PDB file of C-alpha atoms in Angstrom:
ATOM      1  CA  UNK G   1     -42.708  50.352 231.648  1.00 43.00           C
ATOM      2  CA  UNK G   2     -45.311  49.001 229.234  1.00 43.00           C
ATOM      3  CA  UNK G   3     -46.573  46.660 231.613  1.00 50.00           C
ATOM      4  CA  UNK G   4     -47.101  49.644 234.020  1.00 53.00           C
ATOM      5  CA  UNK G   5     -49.027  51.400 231.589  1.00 49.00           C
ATOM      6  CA  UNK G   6     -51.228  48.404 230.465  1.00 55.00           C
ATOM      7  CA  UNK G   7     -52.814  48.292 234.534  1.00 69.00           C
ATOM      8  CA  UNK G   8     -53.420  51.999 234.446  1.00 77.00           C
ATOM      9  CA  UNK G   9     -57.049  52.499 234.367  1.00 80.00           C
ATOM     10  CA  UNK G  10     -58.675  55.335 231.778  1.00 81.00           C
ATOM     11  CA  UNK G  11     -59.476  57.394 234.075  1.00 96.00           C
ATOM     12  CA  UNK G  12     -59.272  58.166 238.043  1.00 97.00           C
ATOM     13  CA  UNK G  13     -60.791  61.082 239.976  1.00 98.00           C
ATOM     14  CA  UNK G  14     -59.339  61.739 243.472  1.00 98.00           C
ATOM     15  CA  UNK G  15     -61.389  63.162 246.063  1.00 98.00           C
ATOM     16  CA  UNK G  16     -59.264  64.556 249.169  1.00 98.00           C
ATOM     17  CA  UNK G  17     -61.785  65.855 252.625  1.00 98.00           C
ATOM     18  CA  UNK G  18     -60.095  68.688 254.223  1.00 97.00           C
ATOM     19  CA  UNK G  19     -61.096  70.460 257.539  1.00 96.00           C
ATOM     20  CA  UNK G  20     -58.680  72.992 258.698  1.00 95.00           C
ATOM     21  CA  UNK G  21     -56.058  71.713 256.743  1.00 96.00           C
ATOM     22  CA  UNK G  22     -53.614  74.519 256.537  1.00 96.00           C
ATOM     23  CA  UNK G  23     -50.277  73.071 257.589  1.00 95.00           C
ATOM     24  CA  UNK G  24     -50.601  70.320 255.277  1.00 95.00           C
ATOM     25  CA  UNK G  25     -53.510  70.693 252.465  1.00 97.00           C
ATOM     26  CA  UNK G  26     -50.670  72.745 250.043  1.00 97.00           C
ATOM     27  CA  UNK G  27     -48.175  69.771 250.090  1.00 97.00           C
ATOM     28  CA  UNK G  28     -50.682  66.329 249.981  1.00 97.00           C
ATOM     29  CA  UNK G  29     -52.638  68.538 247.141  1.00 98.00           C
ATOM     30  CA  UNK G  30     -49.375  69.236 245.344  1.00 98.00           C
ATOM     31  CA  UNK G  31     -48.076  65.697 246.019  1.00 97.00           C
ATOM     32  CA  UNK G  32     -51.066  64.117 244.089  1.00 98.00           C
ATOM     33  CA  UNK G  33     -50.880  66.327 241.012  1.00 98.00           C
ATOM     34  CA  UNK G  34     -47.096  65.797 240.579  1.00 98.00           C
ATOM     35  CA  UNK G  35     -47.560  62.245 241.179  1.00 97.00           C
ATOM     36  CA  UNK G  36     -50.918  61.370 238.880  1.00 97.00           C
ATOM     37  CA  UNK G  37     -48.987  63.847 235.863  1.00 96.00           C
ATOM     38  CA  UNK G  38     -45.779  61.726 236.163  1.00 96.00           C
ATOM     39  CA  UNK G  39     -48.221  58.181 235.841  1.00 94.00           C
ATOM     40  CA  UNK G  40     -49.494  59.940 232.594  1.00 93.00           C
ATOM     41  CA  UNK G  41     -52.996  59.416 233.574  1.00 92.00           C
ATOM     42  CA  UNK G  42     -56.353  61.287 232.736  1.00 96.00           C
ATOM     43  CA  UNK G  43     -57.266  62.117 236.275  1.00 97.00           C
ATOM     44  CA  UNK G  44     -59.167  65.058 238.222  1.00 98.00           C
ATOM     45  CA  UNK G  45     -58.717  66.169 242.137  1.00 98.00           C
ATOM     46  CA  UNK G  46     -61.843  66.453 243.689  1.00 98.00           C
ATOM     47  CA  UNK G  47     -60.980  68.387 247.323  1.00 98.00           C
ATOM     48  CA  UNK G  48     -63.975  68.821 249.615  1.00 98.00           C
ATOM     49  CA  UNK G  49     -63.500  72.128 252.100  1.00 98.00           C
ATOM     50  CA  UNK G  50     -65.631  70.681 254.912  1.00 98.00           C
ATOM     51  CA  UNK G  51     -66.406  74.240 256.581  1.00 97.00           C
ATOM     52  CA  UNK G  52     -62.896  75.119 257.477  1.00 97.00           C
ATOM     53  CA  UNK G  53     -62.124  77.839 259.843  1.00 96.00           C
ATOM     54  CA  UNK G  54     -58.389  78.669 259.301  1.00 96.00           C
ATOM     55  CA  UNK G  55     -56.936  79.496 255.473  1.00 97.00           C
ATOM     56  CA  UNK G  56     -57.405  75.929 254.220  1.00 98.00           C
ATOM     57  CA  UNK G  57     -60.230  77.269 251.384  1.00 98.00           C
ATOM     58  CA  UNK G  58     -57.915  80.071 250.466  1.00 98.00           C
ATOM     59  CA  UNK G  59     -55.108  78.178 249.734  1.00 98.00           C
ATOM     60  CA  UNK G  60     -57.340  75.714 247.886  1.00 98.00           C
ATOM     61  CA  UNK G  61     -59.144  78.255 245.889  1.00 98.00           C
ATOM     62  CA  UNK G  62     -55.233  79.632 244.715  1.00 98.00           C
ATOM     63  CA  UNK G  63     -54.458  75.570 244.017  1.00 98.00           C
ATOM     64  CA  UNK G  64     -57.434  75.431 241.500  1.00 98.00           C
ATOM     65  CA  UNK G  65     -56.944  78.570 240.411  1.00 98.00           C
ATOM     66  CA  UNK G  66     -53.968  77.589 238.750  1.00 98.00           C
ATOM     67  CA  UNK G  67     -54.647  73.722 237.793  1.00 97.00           C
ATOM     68  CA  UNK G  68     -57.598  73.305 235.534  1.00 97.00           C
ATOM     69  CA  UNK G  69     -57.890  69.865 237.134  1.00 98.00           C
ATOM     70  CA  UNK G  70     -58.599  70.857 240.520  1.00 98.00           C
ATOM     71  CA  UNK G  71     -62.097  71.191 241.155  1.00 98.00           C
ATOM     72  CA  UNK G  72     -63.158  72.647 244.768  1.00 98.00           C
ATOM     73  CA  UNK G  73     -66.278  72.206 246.353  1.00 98.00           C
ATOM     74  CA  UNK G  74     -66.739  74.692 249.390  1.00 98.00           C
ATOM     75  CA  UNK G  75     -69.383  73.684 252.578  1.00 98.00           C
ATOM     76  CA  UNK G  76     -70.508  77.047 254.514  1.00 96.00           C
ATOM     77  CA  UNK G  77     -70.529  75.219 257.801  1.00 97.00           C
ATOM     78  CA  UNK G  78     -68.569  71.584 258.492  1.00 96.00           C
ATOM     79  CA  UNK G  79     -70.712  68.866 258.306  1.00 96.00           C
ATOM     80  CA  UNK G  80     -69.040  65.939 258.726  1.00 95.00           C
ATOM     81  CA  UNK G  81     -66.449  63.666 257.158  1.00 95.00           C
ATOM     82  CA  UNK G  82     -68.661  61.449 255.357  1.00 96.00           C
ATOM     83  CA  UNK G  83     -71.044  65.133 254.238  1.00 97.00           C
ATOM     84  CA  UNK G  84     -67.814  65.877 252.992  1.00 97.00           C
ATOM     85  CA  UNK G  85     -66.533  62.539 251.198  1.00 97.00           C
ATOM     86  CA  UNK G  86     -70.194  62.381 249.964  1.00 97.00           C
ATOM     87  CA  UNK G  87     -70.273  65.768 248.350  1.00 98.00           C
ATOM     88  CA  UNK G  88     -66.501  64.657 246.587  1.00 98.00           C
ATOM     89  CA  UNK G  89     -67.479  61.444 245.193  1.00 97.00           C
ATOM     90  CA  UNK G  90     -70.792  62.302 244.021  1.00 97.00           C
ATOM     91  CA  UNK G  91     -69.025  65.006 241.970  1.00 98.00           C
ATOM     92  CA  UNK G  92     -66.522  62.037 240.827  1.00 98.00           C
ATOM     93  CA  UNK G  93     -66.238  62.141 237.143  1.00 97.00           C
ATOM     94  CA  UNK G  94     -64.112  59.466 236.168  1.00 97.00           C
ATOM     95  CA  UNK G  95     -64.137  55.994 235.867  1.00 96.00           C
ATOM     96  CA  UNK G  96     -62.604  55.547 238.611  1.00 97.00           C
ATOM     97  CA  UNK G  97     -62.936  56.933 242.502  1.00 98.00           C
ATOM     98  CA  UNK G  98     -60.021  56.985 244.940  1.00 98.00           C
ATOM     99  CA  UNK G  99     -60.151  59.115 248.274  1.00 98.00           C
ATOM    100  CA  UNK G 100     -57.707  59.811 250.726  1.00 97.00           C
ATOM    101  CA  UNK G 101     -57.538  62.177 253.598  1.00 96.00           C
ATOM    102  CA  UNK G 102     -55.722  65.904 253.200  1.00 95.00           C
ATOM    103  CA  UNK G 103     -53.599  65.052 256.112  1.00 94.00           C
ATOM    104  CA  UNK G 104     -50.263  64.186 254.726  1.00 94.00           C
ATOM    105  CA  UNK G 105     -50.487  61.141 256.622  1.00 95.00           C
ATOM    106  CA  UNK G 106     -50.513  58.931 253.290  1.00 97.00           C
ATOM    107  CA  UNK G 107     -48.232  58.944 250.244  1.00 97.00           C
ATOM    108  CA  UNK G 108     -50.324  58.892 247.133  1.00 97.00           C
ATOM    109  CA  UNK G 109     -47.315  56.931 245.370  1.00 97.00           C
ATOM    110  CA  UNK G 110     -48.843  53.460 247.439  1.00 98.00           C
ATOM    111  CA  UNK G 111     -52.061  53.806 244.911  1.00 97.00           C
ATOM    112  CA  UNK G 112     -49.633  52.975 241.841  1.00 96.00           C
ATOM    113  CA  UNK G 113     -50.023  48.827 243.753  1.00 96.00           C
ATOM    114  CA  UNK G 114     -53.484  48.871 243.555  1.00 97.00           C
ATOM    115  CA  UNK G 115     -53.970  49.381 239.512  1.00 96.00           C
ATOM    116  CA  UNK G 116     -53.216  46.076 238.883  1.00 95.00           C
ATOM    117  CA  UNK G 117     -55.462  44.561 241.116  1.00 96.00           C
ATOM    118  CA  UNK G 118     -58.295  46.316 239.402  1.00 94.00           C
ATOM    119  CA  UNK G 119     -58.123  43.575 236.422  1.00 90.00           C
ATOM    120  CA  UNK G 120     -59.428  41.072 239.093  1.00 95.00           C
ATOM    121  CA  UNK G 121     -61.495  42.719 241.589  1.00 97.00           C
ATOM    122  CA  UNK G 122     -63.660  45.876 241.624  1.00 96.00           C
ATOM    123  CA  UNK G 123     -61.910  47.194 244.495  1.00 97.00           C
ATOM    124  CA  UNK G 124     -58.799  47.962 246.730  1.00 98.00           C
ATOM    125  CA  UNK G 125     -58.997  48.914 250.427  1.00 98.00           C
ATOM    126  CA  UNK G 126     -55.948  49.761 252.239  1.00 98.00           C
ATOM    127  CA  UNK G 127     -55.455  48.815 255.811  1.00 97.00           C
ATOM    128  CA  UNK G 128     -52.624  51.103 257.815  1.00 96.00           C
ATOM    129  CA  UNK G 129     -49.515  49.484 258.453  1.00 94.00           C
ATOM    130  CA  UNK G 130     -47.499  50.732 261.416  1.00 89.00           C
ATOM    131  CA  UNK G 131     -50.455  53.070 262.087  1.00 90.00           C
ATOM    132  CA  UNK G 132     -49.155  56.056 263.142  1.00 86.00           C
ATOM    133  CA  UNK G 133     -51.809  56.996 265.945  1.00 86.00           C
ATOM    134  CA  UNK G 134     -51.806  57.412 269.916  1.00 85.00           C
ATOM    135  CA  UNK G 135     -52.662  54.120 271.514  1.00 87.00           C
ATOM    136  CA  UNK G 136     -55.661  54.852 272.503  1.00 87.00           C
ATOM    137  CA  UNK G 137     -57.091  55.955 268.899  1.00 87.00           C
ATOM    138  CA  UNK G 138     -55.516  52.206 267.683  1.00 90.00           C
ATOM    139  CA  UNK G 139     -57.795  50.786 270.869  1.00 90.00           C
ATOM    140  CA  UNK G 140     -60.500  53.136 269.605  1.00 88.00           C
ATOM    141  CA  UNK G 141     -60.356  51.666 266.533  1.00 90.00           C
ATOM    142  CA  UNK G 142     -60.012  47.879 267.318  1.00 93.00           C
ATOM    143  CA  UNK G 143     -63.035  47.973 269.241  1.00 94.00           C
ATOM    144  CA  UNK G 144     -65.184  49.901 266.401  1.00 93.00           C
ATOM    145  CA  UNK G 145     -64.038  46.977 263.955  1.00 94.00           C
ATOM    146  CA  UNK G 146     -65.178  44.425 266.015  1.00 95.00           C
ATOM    147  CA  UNK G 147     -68.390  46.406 266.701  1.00 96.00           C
ATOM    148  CA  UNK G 148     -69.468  46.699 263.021  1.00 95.00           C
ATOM    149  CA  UNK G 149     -68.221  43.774 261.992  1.00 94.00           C
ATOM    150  CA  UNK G 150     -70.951  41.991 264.881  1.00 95.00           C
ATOM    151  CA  UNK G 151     -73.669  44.171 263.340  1.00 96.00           C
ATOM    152  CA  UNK G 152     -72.802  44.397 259.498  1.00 95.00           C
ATOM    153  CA  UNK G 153     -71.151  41.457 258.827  1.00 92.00           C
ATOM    154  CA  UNK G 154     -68.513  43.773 257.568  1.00 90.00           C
ATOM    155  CA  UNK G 155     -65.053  42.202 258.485  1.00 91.00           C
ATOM    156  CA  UNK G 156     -62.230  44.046 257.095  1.00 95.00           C
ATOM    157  CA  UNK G 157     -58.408  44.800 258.576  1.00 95.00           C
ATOM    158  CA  UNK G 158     -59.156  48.424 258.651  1.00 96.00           C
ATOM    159  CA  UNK G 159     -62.257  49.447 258.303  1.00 95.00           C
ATOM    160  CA  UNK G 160     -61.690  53.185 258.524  1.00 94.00           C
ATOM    161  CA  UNK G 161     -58.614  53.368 256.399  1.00 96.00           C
ATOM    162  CA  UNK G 162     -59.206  56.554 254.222  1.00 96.00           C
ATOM    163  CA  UNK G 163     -57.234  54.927 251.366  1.00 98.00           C
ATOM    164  CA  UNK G 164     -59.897  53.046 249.110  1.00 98.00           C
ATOM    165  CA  UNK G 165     -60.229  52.744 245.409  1.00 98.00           C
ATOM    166  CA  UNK G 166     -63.266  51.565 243.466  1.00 96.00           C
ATOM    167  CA  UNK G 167     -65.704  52.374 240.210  1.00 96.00           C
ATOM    168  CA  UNK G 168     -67.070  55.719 240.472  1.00 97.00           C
ATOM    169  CA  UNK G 169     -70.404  54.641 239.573  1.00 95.00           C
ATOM    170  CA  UNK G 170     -71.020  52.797 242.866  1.00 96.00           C
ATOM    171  CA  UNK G 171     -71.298  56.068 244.418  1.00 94.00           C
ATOM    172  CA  UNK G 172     -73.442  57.223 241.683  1.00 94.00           C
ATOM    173  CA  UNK G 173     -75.672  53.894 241.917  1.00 94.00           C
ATOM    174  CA  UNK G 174     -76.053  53.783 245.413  1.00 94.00           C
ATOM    175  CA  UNK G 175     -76.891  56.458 247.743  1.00 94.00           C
ATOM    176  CA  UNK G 176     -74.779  57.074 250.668  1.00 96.00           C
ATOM    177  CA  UNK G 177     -76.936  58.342 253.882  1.00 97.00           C
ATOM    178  CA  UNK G 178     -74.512  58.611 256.778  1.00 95.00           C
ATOM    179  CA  UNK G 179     -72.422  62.150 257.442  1.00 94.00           C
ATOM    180  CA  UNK G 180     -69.950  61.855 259.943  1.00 93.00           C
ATOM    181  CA  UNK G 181     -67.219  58.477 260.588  1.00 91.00           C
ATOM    182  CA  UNK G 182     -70.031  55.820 259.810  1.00 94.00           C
ATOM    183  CA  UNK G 183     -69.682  56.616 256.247  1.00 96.00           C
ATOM    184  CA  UNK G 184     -66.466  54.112 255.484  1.00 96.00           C
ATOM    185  CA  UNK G 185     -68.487  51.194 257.166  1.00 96.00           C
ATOM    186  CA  UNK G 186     -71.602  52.322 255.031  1.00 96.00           C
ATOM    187  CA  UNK G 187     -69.174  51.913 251.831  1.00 96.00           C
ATOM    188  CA  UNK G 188     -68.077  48.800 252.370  1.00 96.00           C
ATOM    189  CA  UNK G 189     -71.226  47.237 254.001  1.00 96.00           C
ATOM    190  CA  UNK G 190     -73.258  48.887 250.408  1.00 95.00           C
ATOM    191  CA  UNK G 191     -70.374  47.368 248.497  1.00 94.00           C
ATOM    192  CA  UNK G 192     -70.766  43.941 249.915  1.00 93.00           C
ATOM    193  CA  UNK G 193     -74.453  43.624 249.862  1.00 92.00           C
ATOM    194  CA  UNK G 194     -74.226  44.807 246.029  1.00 92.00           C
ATOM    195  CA  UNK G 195     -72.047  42.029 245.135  1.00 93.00           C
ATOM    196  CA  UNK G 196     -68.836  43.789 244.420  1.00 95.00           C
ATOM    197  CA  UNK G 197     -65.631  41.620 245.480  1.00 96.00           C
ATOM    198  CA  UNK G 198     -62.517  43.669 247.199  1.00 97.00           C
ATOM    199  CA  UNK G 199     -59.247  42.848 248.455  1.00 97.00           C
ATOM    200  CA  UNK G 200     -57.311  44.582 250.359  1.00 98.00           C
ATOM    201  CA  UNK G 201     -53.283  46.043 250.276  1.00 98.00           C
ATOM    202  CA  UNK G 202     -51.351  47.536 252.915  1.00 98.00           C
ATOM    203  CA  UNK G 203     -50.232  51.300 252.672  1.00 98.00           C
ATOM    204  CA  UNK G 204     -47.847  53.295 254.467  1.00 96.00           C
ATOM    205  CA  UNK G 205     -49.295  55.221 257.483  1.00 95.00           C
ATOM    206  CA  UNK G 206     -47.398  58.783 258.224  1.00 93.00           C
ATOM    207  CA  UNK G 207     -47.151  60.967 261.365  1.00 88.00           C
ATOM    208  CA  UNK G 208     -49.044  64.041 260.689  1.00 81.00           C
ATOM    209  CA  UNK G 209     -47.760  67.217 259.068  1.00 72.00           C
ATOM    210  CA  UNK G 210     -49.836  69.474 261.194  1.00 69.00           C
ATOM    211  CA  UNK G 211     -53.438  70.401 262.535  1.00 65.00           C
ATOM    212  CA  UNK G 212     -55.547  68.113 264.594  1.00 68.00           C
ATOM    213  CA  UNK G 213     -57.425  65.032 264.138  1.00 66.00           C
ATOM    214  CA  UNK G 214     -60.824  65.328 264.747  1.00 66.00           C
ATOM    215  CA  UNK G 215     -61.792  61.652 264.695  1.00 61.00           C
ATOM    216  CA  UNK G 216     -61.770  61.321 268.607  1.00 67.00           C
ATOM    217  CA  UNK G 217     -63.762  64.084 269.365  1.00 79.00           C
ATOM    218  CA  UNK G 218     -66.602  63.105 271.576  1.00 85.00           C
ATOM    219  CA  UNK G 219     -69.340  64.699 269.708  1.00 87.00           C
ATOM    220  CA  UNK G 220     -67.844  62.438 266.556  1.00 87.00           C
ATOM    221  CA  UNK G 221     -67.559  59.716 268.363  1.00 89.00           C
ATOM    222  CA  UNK G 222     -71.139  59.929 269.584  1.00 92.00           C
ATOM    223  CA  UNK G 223     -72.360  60.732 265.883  1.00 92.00           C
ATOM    224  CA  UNK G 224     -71.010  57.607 264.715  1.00 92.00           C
ATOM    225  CA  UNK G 225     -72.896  55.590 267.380  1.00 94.00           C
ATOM    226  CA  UNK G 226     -75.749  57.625 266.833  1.00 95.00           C
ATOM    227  CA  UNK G 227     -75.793  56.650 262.992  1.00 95.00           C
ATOM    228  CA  UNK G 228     -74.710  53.068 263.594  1.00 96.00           C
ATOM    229  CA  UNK G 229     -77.400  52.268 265.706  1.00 96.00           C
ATOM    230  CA  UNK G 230     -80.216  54.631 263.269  1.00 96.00           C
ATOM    231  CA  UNK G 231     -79.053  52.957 260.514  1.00 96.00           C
ATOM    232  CA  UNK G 232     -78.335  49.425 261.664  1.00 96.00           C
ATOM    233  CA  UNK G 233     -82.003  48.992 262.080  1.00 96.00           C
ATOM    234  CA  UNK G 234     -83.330  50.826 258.993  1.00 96.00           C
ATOM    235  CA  UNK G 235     -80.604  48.725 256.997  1.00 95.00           C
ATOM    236  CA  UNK G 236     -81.675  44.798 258.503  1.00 94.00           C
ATOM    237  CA  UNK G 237     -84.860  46.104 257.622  1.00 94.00           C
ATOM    238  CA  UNK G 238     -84.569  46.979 254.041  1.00 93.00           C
ATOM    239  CA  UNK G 239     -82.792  43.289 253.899  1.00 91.00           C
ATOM    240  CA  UNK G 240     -85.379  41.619 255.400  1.00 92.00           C
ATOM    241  CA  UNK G 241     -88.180  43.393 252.982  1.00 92.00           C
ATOM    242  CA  UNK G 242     -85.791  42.721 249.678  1.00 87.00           C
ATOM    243  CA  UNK G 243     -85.833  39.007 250.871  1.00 90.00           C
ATOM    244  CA  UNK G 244     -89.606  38.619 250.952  1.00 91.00           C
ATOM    245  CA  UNK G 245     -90.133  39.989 247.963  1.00 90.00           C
ATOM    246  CA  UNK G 246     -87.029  37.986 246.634  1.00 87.00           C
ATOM    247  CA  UNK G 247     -89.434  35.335 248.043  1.00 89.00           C
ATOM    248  CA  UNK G 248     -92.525  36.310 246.474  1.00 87.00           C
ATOM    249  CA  UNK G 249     -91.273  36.854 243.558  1.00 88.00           C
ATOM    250  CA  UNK G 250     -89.734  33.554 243.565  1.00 86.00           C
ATOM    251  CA  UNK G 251     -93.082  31.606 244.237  1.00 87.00           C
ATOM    252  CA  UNK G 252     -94.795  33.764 241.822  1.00 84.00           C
ATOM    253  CA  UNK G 253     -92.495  32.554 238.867  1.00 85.00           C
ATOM    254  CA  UNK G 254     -92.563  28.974 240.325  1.00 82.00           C
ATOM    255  CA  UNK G 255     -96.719  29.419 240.309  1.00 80.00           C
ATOM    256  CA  UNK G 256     -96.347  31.028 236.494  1.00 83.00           C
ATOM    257  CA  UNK G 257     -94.239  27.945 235.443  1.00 80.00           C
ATOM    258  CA  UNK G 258     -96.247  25.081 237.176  1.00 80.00           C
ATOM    259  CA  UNK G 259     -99.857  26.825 235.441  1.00 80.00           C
ATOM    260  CA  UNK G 260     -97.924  27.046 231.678  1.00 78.00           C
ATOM    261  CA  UNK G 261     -96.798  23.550 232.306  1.00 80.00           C
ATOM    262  CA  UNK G 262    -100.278  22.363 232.948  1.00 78.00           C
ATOM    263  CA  UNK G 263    -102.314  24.122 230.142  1.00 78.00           C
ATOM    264  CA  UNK G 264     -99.766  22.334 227.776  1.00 76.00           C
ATOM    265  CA  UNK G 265    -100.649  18.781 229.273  1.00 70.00           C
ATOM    266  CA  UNK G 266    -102.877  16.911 227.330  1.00 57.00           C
ATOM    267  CA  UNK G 267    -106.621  15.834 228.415  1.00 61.00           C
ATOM    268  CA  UNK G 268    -106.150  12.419 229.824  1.00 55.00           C
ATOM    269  CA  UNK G 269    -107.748   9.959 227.031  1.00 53.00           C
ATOM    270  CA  UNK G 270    -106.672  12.532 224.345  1.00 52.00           C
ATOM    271  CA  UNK G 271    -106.082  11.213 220.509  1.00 50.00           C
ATOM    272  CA  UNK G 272    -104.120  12.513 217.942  1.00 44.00           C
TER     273      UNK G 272
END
C-alpha cells in the first residue's frame, strides 16, 4: 500500500471528449470519479461536450452539478475530436494530464500501471490490446501508422490510442493546431521534437457500450488527410528554419569566441 501511494503523482486532471455520448457518458464519467476517490488522489475531470446532439450535455451538466470536481466545457456546434481534446487540456489544471475517450471502451483502473513509470519518463502512451474494432477500422489504422510514421518520424504501436498520460504543461507550452484525428499524431510528433522521452503500456480495449464511432466517417477521414498533408509541410518547414538559425547561431558564437581569443593574444615580439 505505501509503495502505491509513493508513485501517485500530486495531482492529475482527466479530460474525457464526448460527442453524443448518451448510452455511455453516465457510466465512464462515474467510473473515473469512483475510481480516482478510491486512489486518494487530488484530481479534476475535465469532459469536453463536442456539440452533441442527443442528451449527452444534459446528463453532463446534472454530473457536475453534483461533483464540485467536474468541470464541463460545452461547444455550440462539434468541431472535431482534437477542437475538443484541445479545449480539455488547455483547461487542464493539474500537474498532470491524462485523456481518454467517453466511450466506455477503456477501464480507467489500467492508468493505476502507468504512475510508476512517471519516476522515469515524462510520459505513458497506451497501445490497444485485443482492439476491439471491425477489421477494417484495425486496417484503417495500420495503414495511418505507417503513413505518419514515413512523414513524422513518429513510430509508435498505436498511434491513435486515446489513453495517454503526460505533464500538463506540455499542452500549456506548446500549442496544438490540428482539430479533428490528426491531433494524437500532432502530440506525440510535438512531444518528440521537444525532447520529452515516453514509453509505452498496453491497456485493455472494450466493445462499446453504445452510440457510434465517428472515426471512419469519410468527411473525418478526409480532415485528417487534409491536416496531415497542411501541416506536414508547414511543420518540415519550421524544422528546417530552427536548424539554420541553430546554425547561425552556432557560427556566430564560434566567430564571438575565435575574436575574444585573439584580442587576448599578445603582439608578436611583446615584453613583459
Amino acid at each position: 500500500m505505501k509503495d502505491r501511494i509513493a508513485h501517485l503523482p500530486r495531482s492529475l486532471s482527466v479530460v474525457l471528449p464526448a460527442y453524443n455520448e448518451e448510452e455511455a457518458i453516465a457510466h465512464t464519467v462515474h467510473h473515473v470519479l469512483d475510481t480516482l476517490a478510491a486512489w486518494g488522489l487530488d484530481f479534476e475531470v475535465i469532459v469536453v461536450d463536442d456539440g452533441s446532439q442527443d442528451r449527452t450535455a444534459v446528463i453532463l451538466d446534472t454530473i457536475a452539478g453534483a461533483n464540485a470536481c467536474v468541470h464541463i466545457i460545452h461547444h455550440e456546434v462539434n468541431q472535431g475530436y482534437g477542437a475538443a481534446l484541445v479545449s480539455g487540456l488547455e483547461a487542464a489544471t493539474k500537474e498532470l494530464a491524462f485523456f481518454m475517450d467517453s466511450d466506455g471502451q477503456f477501464d480507467i483502473r489500467d492508468l493505476e500501471r502507468f504512475f510508476p513509470l512517471i519516476d522515469t519518463y515524462d510520459a505513458v502512451f497506451g497501445f490497444r490490446v485485443k482492439r476491439q474494432d471491425t477489421w477494417m477500422r484495425k486496417v484503417n489504422a495500420w495503414g495511418w501508422k505507417m503513413l505518419v510514421g514515413m512523414v513524422f518520424g513518429v513510430y509508435v504501436r498505436d498511434v491513435d490510442c486515446a489513453f495517454k498520460l503526460y505533464p500538463a504543461k506540455f499542452s500549456h507550452e506548446n500549442t496544438l493546431e490540428t482539430r479533428g484525428a490528426m491531433i494524437n499524431t500532432e502530440l506525440l510528433y510535438k512531444f518528440t521534437r521537444a525532447g520529452y522521452s515516453y514509453t509505452q503500456l498496453g491497456v485493455h480495449h472494450l466493445p462499446r457500450r453504445g452510440g457510434k464511432a465517428s472515426g471512419a466517417k469519410p468527411s473525418v477521414i478526409l480532415r485528417a488527410f487534409r491536416e496531415l498533408a497542411v501541416f506536414a509541410i508547414k511543420w518540415h518547414r519550421e524544422e528546417k528554419q530552427a536548424e539554420r538559425e541553430r546554425l547561425r547561431l552556432e557560427r556566430a558564437k564560434s566567430k564571438q569566441s575565435q575574436q575574444l581569443q585573439s584580442s587576448q593574444k599578445k603582439p608578436a615580439g611583446a615584453q613583459k
